[in-house]
Tab-separated table of C-alpha atoms and ligand atoms in Angstrom:
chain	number	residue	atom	x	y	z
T	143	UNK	CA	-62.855	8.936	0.730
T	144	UNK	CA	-62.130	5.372	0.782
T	145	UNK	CA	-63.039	3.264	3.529
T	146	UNK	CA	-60.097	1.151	5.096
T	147	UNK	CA	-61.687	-1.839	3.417
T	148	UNK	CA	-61.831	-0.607	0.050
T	149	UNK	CA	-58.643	0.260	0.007
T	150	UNK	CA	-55.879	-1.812	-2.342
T	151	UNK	CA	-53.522	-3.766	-0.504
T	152	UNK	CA	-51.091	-5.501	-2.600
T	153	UNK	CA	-50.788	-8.138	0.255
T	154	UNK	CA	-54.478	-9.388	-0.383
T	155	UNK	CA	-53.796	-9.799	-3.829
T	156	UNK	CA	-50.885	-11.831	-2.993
T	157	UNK	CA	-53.197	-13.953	-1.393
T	158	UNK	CA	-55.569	-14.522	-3.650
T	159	UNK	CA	-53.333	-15.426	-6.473
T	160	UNK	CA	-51.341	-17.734	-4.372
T	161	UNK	CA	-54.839	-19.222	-2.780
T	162	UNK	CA	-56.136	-19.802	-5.690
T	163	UNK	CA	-53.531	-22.918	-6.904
T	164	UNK	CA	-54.903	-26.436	-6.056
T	165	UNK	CA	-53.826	-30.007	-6.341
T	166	UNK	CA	-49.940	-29.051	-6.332
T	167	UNK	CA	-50.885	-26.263	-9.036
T	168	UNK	CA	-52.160	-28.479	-11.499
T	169	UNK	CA	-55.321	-26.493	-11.043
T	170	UNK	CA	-56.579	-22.906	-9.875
T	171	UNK	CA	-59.849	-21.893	-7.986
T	172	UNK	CA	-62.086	-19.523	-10.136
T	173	UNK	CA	-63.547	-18.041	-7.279
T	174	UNK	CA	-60.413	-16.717	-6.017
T	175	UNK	CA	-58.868	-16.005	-9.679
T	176	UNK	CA	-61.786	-13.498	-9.418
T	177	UNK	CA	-60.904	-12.042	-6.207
T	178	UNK	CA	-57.419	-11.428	-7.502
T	179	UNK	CA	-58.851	-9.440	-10.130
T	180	UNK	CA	-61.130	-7.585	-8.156
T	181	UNK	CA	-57.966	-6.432	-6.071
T	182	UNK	CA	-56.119	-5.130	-8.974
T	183	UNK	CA	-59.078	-3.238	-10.967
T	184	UNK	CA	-59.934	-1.957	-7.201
T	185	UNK	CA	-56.196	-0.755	-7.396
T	186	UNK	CA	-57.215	0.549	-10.737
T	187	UNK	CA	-59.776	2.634	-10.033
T	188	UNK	CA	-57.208	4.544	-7.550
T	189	UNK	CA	-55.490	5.750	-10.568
T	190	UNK	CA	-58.151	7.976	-11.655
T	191	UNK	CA	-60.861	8.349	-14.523
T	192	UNK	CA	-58.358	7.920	-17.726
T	193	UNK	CA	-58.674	4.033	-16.558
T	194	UNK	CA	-62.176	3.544	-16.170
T	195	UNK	CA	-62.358	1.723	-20.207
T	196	UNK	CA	-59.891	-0.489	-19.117
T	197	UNK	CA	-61.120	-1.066	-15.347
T	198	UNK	CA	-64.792	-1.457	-17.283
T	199	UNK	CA	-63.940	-3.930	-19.500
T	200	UNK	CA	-62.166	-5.740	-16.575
T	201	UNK	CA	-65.557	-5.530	-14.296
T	202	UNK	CA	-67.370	-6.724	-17.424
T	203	UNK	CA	-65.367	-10.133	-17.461
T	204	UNK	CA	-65.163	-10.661	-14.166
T	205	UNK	CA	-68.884	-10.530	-13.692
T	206	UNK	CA	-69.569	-12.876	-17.109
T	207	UNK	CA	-67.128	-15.274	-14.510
T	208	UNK	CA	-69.291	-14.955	-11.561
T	209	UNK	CA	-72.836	-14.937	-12.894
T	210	UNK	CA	-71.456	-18.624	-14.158
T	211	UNK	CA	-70.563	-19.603	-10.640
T	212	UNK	CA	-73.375	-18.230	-9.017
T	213	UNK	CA	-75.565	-19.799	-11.652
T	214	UNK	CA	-77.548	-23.856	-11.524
T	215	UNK	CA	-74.134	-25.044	-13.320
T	216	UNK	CA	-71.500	-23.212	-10.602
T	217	UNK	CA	-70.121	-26.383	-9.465
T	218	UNK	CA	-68.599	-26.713	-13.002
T	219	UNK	CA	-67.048	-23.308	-12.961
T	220	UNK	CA	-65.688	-23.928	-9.422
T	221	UNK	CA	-61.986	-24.689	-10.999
T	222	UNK	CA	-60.374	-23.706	-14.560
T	223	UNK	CA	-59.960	-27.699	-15.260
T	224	UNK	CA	-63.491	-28.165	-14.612
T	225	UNK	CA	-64.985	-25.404	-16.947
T	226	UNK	CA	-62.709	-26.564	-19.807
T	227	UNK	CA	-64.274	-30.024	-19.426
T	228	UNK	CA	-67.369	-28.874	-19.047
T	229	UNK	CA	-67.749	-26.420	-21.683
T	230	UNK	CA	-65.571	-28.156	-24.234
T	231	UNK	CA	-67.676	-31.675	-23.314
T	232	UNK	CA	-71.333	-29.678	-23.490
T	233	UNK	CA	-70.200	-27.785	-27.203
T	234	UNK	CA	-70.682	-24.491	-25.167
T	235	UNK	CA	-67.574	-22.523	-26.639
T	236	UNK	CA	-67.800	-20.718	-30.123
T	237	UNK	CA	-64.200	-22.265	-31.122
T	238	UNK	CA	-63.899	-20.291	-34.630
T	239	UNK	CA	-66.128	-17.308	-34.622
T	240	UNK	CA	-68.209	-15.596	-31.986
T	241	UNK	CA	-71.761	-16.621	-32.227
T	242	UNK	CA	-74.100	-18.954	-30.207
T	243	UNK	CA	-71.753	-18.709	-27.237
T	244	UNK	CA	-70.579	-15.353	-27.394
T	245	UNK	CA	-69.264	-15.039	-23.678
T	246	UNK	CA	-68.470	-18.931	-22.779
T	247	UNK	CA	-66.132	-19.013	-19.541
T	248	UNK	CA	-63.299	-20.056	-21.699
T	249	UNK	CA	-63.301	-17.227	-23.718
T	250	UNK	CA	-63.762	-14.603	-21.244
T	251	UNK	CA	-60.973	-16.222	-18.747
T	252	UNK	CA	-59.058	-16.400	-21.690
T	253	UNK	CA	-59.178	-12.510	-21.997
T	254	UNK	CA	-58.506	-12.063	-18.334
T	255	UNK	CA	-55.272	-14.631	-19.017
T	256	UNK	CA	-54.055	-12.806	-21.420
T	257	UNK	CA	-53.980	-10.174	-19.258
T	258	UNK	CA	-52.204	-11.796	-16.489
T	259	UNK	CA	-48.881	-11.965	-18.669
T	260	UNK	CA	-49.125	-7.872	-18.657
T	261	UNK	CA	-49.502	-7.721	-14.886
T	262	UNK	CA	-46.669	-10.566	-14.602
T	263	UNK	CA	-44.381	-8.448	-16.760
T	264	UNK	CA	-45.349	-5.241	-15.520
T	265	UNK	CA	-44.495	-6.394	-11.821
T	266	UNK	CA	-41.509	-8.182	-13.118
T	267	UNK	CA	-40.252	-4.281	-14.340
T	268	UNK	CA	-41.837	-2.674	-11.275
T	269	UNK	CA	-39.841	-4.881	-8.801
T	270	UNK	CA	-36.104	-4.726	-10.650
T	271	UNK	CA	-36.416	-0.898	-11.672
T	272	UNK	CA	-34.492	1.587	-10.520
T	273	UNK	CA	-36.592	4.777	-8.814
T	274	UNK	CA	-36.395	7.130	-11.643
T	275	UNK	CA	-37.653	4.790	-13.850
T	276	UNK	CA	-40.528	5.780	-15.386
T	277	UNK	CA	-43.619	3.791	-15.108
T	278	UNK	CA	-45.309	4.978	-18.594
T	279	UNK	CA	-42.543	3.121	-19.888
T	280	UNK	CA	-42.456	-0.015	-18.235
T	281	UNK	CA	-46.165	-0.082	-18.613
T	282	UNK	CA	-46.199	0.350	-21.930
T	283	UNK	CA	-43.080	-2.259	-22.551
T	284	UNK	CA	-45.317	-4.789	-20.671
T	285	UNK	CA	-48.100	-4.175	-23.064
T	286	UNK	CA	-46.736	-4.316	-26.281
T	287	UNK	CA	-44.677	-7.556	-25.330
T	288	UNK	CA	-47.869	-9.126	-24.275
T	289	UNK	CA	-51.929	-7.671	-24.779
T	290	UNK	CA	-51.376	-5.042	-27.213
T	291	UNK	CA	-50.693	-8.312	-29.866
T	292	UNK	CA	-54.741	-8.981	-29.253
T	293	UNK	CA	-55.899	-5.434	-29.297
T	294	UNK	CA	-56.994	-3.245	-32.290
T	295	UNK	CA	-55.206	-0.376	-33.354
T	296	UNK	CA	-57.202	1.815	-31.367
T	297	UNK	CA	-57.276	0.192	-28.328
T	298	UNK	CA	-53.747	0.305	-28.353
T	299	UNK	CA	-53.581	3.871	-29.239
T	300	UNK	CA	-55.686	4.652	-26.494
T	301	UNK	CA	-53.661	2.624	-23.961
T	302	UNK	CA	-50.735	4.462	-24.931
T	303	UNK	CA	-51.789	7.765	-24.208
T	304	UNK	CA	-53.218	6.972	-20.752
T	305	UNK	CA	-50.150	5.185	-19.884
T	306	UNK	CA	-48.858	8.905	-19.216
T	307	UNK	CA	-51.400	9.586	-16.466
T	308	UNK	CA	-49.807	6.671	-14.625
T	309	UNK	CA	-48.192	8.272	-11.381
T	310	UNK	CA	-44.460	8.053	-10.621
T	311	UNK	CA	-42.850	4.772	-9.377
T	312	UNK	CA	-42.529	6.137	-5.493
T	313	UNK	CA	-46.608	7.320	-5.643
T	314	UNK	CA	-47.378	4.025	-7.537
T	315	UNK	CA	-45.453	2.008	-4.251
T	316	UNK	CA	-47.631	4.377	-2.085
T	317	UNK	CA	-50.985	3.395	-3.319
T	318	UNK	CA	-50.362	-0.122	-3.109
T	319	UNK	CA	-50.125	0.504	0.414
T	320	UNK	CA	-47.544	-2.351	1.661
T	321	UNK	CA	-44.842	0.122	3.182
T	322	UNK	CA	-41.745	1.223	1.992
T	323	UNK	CA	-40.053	0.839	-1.913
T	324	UNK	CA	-37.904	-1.688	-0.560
T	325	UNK	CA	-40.482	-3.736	1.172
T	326	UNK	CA	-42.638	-3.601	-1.708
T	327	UNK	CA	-40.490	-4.830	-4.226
T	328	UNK	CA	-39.264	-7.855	-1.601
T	329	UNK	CA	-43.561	-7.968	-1.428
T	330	UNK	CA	-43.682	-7.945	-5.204
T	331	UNK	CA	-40.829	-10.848	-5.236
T	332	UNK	CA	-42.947	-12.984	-3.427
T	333	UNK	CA	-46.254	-12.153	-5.548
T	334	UNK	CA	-44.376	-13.051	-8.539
T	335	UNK	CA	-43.849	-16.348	-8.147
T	336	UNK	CA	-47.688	-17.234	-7.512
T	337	UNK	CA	-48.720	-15.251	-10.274
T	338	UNK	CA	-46.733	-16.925	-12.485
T	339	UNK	CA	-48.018	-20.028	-11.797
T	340	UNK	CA	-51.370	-19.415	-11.961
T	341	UNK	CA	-50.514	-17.989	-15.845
T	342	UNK	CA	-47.972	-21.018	-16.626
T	343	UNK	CA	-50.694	-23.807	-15.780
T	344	UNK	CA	-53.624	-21.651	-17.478
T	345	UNK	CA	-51.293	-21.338	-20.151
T	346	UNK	CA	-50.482	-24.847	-20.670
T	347	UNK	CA	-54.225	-26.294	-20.078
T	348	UNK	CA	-54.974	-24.093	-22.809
T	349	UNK	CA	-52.427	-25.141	-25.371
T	350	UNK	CA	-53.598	-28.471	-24.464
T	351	UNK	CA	-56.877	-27.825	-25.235
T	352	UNK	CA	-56.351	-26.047	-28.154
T	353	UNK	CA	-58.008	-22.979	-26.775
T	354	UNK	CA	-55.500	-19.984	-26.978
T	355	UNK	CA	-56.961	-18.405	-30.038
T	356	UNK	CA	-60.655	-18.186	-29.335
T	357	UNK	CA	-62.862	-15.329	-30.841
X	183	LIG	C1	-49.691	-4.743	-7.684
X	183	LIG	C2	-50.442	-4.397	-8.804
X	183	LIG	C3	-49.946	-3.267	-9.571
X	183	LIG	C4	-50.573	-3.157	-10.845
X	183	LIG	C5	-52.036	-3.161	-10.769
X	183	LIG	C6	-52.649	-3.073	-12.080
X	183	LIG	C7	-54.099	-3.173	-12.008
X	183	LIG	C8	-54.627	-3.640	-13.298
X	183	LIG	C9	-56.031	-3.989	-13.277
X	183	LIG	C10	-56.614	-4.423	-14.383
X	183	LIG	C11	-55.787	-4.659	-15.600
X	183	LIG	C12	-56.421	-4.554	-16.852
X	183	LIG	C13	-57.255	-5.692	-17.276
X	183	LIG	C14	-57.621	-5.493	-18.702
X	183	LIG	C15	-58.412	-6.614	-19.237
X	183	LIG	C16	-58.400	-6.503	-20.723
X	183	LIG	C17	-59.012	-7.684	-21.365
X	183	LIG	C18	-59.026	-7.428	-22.857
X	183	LIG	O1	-58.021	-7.605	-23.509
X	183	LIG	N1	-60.152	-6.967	-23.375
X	183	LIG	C19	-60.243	-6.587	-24.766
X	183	LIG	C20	-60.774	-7.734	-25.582
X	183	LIG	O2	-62.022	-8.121	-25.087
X	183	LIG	P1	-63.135	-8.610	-26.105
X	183	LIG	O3	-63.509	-7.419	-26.936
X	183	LIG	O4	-62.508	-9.673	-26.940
X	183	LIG	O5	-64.263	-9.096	-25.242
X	183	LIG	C21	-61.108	-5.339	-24.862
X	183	LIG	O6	-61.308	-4.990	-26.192
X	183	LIG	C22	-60.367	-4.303	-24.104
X	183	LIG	C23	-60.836	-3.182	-23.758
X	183	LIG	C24	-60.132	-2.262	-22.785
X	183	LIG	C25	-58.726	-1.904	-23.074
X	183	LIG	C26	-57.684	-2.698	-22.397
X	183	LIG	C27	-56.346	-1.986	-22.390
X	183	LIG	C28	-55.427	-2.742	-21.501
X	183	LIG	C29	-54.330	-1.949	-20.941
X	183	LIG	C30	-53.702	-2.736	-19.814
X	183	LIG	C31	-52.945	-1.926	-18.916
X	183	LIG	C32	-53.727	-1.275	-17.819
X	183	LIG	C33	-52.934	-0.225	-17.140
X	183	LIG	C34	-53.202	-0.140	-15.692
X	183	LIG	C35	-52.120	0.559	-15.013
X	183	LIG	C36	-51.814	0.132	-13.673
């Protein structure tokens, strides 16, 4: 059984992603990027095995992101502006094709980025659906408008199928453990907002930089 503190609270995610904007959001904080994350795979894992490829693959990126800012260069990796500099500046990013740098902090955040835009769009359907909407099906909208254009064919099919096991929208509220439907969609209205600009400036400092194709 889950101990108070493991448990998902949509509230601390809030948090995080809203904590983690700097400089009048012309920046964000890795560290707390991270934390976000952690929230939502922790969330994840509540849902049972059929998401343990996805949460895995989640854990794996978010760790590639922390050994950096635990590691002698961490200061560089302490905001997204920073480890674009740094990396780009120090030739540390495999630009066209995956091979000295395999895991560079601009590819892997680039993966987590990407996606962001399914949890913004998934939330954005969450929050304005009615209750017998099915969640299978707003999931799966959210993906195909946003990560399943990066994913291989079977990635996708695989997604799809375990997009069934997701529970209904009332259980889904439940889990995230804020209180009522109605207070979790106003919750989710104010998540939104911070989420999305965490993905708009990411966005934009990677068109900038050229960087939203990387291997
Ligand atoms: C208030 C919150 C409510 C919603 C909470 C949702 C919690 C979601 C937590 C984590 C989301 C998934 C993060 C997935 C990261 C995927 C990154 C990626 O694209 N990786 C692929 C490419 O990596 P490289 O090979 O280039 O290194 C990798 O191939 C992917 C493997 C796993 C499959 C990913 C399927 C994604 C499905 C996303 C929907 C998740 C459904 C969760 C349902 C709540």
């Amino acid at each position: 059984m889950d101990s108070a503190e493991d448990k998902f609270c949509l509230r601390e995610v809030l948090v995080s992603f809203k904590s983690c904007l700097l400089n009048d959001d012309k920046d964000v904080l890795v560290e707390h990027y991270l934390t976000g994350w952690k929230g939502l795979v922790r969330f994840m894992n509540t849902l049972g095995t059929v998401f343990s490829f996805v949460s895995k693959d989640a854990v794996t990126k978010i760790q590639i992101m922390e050994n950096y800012l635990k590691g002698d260069n961490g200061e560089r990796y302490r905001t997204l502006r920073s480890m674009v500099e740094y990396e780009l500046s120090g030739n540390l990013v495999d630009l066209t094709k995956r091979s000295s740098h395999p895991d560079s902090g601009c590819r892997t955040l680039l993966r987590l980025h990407r996606a962001l835009r399914w949890l913004q769009l998934f939330l954005e359907k969450l929050r304005t659906s009615s209750e017998d909407s099915k969640t299978s099906t707003l999931c799966s909208e959210a993906y195909n408008d946003s990560l399943a254009n990066y994913h291989p064919w079977l990635i996708r099919k695989t997604a799809s199928v375990a997009f069934f096991a997701l529970p209904t929208r009332n259980t889904f509220f439940e889990v995230m453990n804020v209180g009522s439907p109605d207070v979790v969609v106003e919750m989710l209205g104010e998540a939104l907002p911070y989420v999305s600009k965490v993905y708009d400036f990411t966005q934009e400092l990677y068109v900038q930089r050229n960087l939203l194709d990387l291997p």
